[in-house]
Coordinates of C-alpha atoms in Angstrom, one line a residue:
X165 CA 128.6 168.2 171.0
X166 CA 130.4 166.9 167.9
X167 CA 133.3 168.8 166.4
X168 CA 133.4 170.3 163.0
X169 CA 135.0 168.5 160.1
X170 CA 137.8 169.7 159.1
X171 CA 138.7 170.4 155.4
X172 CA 139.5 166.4 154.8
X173 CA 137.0 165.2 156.5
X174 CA 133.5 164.1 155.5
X175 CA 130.5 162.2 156.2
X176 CA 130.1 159.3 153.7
X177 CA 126.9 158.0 152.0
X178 CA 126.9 155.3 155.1
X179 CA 126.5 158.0 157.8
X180 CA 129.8 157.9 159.1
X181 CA 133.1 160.1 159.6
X182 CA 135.6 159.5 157.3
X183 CA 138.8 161.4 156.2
X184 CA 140.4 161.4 152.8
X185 CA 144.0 159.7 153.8
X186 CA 141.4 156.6 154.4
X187 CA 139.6 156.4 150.5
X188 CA 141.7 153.9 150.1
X189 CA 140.8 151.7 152.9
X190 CA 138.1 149.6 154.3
X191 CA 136.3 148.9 150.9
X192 CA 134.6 145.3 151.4
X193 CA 132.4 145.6 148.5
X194 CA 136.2 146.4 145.4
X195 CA 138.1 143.6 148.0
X196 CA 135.3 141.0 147.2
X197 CA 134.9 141.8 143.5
X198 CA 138.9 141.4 143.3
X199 CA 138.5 138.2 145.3
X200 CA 135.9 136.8 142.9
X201 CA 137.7 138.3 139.4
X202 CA 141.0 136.7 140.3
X203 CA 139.3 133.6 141.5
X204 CA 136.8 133.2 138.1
X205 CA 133.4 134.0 139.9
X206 CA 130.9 136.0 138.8
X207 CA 129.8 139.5 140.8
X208 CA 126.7 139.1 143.1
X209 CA 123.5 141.1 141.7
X210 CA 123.9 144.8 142.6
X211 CA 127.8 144.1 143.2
X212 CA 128.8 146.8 140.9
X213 CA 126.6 149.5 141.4
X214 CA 127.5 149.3 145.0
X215 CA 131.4 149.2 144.0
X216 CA 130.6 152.5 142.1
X217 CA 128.4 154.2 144.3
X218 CA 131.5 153.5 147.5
X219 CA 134.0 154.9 144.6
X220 CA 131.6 157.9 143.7
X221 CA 131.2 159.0 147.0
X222 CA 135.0 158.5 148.2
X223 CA 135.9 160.9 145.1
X224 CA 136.1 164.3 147.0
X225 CA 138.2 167.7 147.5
X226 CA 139.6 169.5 151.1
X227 CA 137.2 172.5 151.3
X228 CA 136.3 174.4 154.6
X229 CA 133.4 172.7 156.1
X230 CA 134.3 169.4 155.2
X231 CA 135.2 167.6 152.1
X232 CA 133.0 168.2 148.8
X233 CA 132.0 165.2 146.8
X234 CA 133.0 165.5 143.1
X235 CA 130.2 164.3 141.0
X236 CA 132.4 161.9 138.6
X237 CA 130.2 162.4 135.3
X238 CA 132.2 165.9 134.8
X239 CA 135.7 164.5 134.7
X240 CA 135.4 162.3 132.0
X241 CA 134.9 165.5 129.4
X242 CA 137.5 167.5 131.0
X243 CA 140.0 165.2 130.4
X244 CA 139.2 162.9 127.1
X245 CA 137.7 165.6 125.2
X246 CA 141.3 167.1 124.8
X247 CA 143.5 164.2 124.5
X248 CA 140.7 163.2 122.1
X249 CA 141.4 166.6 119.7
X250 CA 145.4 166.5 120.4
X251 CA 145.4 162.5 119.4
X252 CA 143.1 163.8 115.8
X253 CA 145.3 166.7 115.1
X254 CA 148.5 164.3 114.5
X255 CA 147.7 162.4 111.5
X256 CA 144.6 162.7 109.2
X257 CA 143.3 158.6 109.8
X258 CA 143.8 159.1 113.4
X259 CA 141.0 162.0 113.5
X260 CA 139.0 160.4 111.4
X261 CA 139.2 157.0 113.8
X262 CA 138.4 159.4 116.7
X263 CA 135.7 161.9 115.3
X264 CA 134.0 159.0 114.3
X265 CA 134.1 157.0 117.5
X266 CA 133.2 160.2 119.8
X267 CA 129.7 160.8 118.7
X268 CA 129.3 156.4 118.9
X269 CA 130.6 156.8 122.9
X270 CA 128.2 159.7 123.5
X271 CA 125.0 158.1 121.8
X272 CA 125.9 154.7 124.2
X273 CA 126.4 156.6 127.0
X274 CA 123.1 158.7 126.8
X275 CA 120.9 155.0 125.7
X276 CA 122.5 153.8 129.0
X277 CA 122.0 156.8 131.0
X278 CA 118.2 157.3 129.5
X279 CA 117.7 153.4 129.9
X280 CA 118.3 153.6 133.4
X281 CA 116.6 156.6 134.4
X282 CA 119.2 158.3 135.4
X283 CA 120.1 162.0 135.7
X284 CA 124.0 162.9 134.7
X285 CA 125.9 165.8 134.5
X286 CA 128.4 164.4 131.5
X287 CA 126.4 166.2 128.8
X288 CA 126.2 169.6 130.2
X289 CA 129.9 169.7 131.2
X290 CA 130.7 167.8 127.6
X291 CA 128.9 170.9 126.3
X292 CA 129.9 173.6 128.1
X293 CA 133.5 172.5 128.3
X294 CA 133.5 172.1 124.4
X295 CA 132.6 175.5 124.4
X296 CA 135.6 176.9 126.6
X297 CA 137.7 174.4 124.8
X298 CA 137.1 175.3 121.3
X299 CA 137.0 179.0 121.9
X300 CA 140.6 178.9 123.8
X301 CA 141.9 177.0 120.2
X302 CA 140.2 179.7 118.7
X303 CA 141.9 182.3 120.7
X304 CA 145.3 180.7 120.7
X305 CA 145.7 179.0 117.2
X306 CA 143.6 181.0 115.0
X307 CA 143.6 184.3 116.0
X308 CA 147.3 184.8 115.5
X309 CA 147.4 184.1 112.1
X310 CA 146.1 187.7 111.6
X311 CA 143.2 186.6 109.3
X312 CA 140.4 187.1 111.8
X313 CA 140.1 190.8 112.9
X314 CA 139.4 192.5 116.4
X315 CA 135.6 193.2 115.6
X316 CA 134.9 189.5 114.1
X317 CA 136.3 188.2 117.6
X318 CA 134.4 190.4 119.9
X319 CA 131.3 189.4 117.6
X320 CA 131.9 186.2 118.2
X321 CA 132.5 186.6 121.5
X322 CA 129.1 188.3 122.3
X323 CA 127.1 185.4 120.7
X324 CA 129.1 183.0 122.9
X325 CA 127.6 185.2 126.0
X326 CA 124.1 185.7 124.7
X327 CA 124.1 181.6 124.2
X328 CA 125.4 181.1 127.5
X329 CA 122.7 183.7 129.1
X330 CA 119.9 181.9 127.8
X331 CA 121.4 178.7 128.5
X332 CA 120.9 180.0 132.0
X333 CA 117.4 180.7 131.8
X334 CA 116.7 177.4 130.2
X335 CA 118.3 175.6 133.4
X336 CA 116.0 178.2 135.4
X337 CA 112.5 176.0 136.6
X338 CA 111.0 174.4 133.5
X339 CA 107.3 175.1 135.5
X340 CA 107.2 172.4 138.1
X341 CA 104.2 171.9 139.5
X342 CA 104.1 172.7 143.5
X343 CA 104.4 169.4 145.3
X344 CA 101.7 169.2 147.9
X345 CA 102.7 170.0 151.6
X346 CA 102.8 167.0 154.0
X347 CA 99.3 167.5 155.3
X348 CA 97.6 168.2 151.7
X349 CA 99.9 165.1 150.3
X350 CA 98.8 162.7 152.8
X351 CA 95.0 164.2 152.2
X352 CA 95.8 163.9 148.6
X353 CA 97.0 160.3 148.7
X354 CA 93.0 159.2 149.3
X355 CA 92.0 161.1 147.0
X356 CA 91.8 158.4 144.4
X357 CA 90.4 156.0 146.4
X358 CA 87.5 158.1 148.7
X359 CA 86.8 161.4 147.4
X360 CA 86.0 161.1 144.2
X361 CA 83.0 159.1 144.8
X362 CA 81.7 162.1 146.1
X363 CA 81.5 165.4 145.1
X364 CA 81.5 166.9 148.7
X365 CA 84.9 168.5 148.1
X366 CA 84.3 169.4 144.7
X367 CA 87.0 168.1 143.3
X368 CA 85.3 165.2 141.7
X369 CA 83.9 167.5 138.3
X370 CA 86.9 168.6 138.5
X371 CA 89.0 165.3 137.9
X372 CA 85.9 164.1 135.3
X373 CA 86.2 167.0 133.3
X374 CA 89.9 166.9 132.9
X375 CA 90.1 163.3 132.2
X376 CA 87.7 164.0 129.2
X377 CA 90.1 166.4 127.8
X378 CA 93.4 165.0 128.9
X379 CA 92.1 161.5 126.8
X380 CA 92.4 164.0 123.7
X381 CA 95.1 166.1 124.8
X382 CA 97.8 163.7 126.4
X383 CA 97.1 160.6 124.4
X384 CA 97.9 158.6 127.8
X385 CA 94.6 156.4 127.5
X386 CA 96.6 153.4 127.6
X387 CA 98.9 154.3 130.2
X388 CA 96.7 156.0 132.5
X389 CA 94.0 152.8 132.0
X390 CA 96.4 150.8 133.9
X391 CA 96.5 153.4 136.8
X392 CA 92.4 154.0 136.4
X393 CA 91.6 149.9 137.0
X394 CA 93.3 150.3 140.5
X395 CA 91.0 153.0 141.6
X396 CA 87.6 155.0 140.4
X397 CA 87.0 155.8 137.3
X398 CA 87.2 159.7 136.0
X399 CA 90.6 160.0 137.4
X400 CA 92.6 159.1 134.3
X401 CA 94.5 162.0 132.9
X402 CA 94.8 164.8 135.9
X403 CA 96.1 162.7 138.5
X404 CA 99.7 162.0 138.7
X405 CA 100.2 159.1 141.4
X406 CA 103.6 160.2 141.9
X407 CA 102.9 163.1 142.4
X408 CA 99.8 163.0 144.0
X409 CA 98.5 166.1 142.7
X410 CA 95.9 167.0 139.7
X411 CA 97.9 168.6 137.2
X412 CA 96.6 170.8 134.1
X413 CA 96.0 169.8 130.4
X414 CA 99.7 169.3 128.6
X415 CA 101.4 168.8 131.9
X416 CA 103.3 165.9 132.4
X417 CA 105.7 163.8 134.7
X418 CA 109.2 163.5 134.0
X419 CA 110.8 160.6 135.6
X420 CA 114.2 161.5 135.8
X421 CA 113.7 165.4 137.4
X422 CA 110.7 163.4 139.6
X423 CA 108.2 166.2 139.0
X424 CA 105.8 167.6 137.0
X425 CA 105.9 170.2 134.6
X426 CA 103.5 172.4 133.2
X427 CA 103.5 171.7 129.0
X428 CA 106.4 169.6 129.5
X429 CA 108.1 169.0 126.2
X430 CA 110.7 166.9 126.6
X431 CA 114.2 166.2 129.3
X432 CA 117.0 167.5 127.4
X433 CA 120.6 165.8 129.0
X434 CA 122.2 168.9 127.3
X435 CA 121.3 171.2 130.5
X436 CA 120.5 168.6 132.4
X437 CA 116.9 169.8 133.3
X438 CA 113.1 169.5 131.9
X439 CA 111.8 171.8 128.8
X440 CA 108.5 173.2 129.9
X441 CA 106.0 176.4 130.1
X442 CA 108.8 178.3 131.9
X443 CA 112.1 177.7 130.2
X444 CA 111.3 176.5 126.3
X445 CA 111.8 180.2 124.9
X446 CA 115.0 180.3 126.4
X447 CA 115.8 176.7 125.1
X448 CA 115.3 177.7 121.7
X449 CA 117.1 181.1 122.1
X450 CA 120.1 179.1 123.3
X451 CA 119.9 176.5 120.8
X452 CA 119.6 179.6 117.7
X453 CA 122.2 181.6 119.3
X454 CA 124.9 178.4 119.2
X455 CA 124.1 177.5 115.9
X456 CA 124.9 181.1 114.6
X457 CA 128.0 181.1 116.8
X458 CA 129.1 178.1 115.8
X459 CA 128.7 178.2 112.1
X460 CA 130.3 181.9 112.2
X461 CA 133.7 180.4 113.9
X462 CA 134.0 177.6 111.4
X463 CA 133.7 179.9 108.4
X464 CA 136.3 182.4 110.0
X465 CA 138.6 179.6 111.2
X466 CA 138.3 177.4 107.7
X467 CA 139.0 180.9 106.0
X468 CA 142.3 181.2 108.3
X469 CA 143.4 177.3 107.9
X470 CA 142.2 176.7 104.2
X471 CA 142.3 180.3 102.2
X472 CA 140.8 181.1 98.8
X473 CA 137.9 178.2 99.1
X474 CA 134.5 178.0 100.2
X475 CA 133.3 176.7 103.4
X476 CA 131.5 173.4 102.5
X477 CA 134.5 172.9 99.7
X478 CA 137.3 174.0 102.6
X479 CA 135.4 171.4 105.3
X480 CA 136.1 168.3 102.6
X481 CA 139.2 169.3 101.1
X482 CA 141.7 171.0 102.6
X483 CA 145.4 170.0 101.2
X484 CA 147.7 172.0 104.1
X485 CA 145.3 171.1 107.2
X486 CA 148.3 168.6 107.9
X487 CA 151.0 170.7 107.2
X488 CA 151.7 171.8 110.8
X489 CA 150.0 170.8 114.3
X490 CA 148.8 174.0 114.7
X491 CA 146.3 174.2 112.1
X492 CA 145.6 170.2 111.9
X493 CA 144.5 170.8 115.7
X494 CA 142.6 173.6 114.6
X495 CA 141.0 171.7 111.4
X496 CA 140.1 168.6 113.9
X497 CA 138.0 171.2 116.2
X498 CA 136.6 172.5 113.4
X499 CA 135.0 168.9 112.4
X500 CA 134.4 168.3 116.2
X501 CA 132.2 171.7 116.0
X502 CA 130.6 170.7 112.7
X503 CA 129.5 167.4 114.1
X504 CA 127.7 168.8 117.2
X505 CA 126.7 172.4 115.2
X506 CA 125.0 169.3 113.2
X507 CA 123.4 167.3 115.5
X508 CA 122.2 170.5 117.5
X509 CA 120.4 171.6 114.1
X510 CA 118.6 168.3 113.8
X511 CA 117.0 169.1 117.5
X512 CA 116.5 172.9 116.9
X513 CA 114.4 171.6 113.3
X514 CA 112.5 169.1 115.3
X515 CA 111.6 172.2 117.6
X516 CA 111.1 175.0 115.5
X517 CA 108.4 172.2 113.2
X518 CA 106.6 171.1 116.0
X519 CA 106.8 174.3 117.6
X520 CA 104.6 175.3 114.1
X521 CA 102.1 172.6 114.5
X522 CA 101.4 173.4 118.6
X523 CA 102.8 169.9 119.4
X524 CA 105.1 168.9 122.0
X525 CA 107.8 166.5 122.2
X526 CA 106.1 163.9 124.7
X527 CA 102.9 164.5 122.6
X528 CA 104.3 163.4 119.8
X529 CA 106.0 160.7 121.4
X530 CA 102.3 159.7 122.8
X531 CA 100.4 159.9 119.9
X532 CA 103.2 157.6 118.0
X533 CA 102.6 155.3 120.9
X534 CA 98.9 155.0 120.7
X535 CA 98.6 155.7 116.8
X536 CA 96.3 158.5 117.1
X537 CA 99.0 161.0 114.9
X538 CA 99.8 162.0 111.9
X539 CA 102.8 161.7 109.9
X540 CA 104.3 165.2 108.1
X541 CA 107.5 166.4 106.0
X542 CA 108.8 162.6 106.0
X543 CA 108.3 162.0 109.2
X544 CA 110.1 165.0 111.3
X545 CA 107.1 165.8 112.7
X546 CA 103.9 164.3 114.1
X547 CA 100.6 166.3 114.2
X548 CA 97.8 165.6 116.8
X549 CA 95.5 168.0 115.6
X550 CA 94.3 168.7 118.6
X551 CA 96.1 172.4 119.5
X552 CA 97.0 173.3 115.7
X553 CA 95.4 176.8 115.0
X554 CA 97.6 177.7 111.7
X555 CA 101.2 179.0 111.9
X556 CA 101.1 182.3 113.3
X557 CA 98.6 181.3 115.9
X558 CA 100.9 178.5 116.6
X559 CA 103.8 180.6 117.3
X560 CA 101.9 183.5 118.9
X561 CA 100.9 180.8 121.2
X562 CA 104.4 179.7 121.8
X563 CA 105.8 183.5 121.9
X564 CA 103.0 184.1 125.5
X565 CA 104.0 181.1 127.1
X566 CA 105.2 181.8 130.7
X567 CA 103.3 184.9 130.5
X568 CA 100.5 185.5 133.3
X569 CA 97.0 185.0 131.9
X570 CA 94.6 188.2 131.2
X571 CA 93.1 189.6 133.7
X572 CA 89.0 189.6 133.2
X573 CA 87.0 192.4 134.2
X574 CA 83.5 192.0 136.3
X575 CA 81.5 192.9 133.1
X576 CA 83.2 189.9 131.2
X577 CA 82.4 187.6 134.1
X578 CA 78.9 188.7 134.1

């Protein structure tokens, strides 16, 4: 029988026993691509990512069992994000250099991220460490000045918590779709190739019908052509061939989560998870509750730090920002916080308009694709036309989701 690990021991990506003392040690892959830096030569293909995937899983903490595995997209924000702010608060070029070149690192990092298809955790612990961050400057430079009162921080306080509530719905299940078990799957896996030439299992009207809609609903004609040449025709819109499963009108399949979701809108990076059925009330909850939180500690910290002036005037000119490092720290997170407040606005507008025409991110993004949309309010939004019932329906539509459908009585069914 094999012995436990102890608390510095682990089991590394390779299957076998390591301890930490060793991290350092027996790394073939970082020895080579020294040898071949110092010596001129260029890395094999796949040299790197195998370089960072032996670093990524050698970065781990003692705990009980056995080492944990530190997932290395959190560090980054715990420890630049406030060398970042500290670096800004010292002279007035030097934050504008650096609140500048943060949002520029961000956007690169999420086309790289998004290019590759891969999931991170960087955003949500940017995020929620931005939070904690810019509430303890709150707490510690602002508050003392004796300009913000008890009541304004417990206010403020409570719209950090309802924010962070619904931010834990939204990372609840988005409405995956349940994969198949192993015998259905491997049934399932025919099933574009034999059964739909039938109809003995009935699922053939089934797959016909829904392709009919899904060509009007999903806008994945072209897409979905590809996969329809390779087997029967009819199954075009319903089936998912990662999946293997038919899936309803407005579901789709996200490739980073590796599932679909039921009216899936779009994969935010922010929380790290899909927006569907299930969670996009809760998404827009967080995203309203931030913006009022956010904009409410600006205006009470620019009334603290720059007195007597307005808070668009006080966010453009404020002479004695600089006068000590207290409040030029405090002015610096202010403009961090107005940056993201503004960038989260743009998404929540996006939302809240295509939220009022019944149309989903990845619809939008589908009907752009294959031209079958239209252009409204300069381009913020794109209408299908093919689930817009007016405003209020739109919204009453948006307000059930998640909710269990009606039940029919026997004289309705007959």
């Amino acid at each position: 029988m094999e012995e436990p690990l102890c608390c510095c021991e682990y089991v590394d990506r390779r299957g076998r026993r390591n301890h930490l003392a060793a991290c350092c040690c027996d790394c073939r892959e970082l020895d080579e691509g020294c040898d071949r830096w110092l010596t001129c030569r260029s890395l094999p293909p796949g040299a790197l990512e195998r370089i960072v995937d032996d670093v990524a899983d050698r970065c781990r903490v003692p705990w009980f069992a056995g080492a944990v595995k530190i997932n290395v997209s959190l560090v980054p924000p715990l420890v630049l994000l406030p060398v970042f702010l500290h670096v800004a608060a010292l002279h007035f070029l030097l934050g504008l250099v650096v609140l500048t070149s943060l949002p520029v690192v961000v956007l690169w990092y999420y086309y790289l991220t998004h290019r590759r298809k891969e999931r991170t955790l960087f955003f949500l612990s940017l995020g929620l460490f931005s939070l904690g961050y810019m509430y303890y400057v709150f707490l510690q430079e602002v508050v003392p000045r004796g300009q913000v009162g008890h009541s304004q921080v417990v206010l403020l306080t409570s719209g950090l918590v309802l924010m962070l509530a619904a931010l834990s719905r939204a990372k609840k299940d988005p409405g995956y779709l349940p994969i198949p078990a192993g015998d259905a799957k491997s049934s399932h896996q025919d099933f574009p190739n034999k059964n739909l030439r039938g109809s003995s299992n009935g699922l053939h009207g089934v797959a016909t019908a829904g392709a009919a809609s899904g060509r009007a609903v999903n806008g994945e004609a072209k897409s979905y052509s590809r996969a329809s040449a390779e087997g029967p025709e009819g199954v075009r819109k319903d089936w998912c061939a990662k999946c293997q499963l038919v899936r309803p009108a407005r579901a789709g399949h996200c490739r980073l989560c590796g599932r679909c979701v039921r009216r899936l809108d779009h994969h935010c990076v922010w929380i790290n998870s899909c927006v569907g059925e299930q969670n996009h009330q809760a998404f827009i909850l967080a995203l309203s509750f931030f913006m009022l939180t956010s904009v409410y500690g600006i205006t009470l910290t620019l009334d603290t730090v720059c007195r007597g002036r307005t808070l668009f005037v006080a966010l453009f000119y404020c002479p004695g920002a600089y006068s000590d490092y207290s409040s030029a720290l405090s002015f610096t997170c202010v403009w961090y916080c107005a940056i993201v407040t503004a960038g989260m606005g743009y998404i929540l507008l996006i939302q809240l308009l295509n939220i009022s025409y019944n149309v989903t991110e990845r619809e939008a993004r589908l009907a752009l694709r294959d031209n079958t949309g239209r252009r409204l309010l300069g381009g913020l939004v794109i209408d299908t036309g093919q689930y817009n019932r007016g405003f209020l329906c739109n919204w009453g539509h948006f307000l059930s989701l998640g909710s269990p459908p009606p039940l029919r009585s026997a004289e309705d069914i007959v």
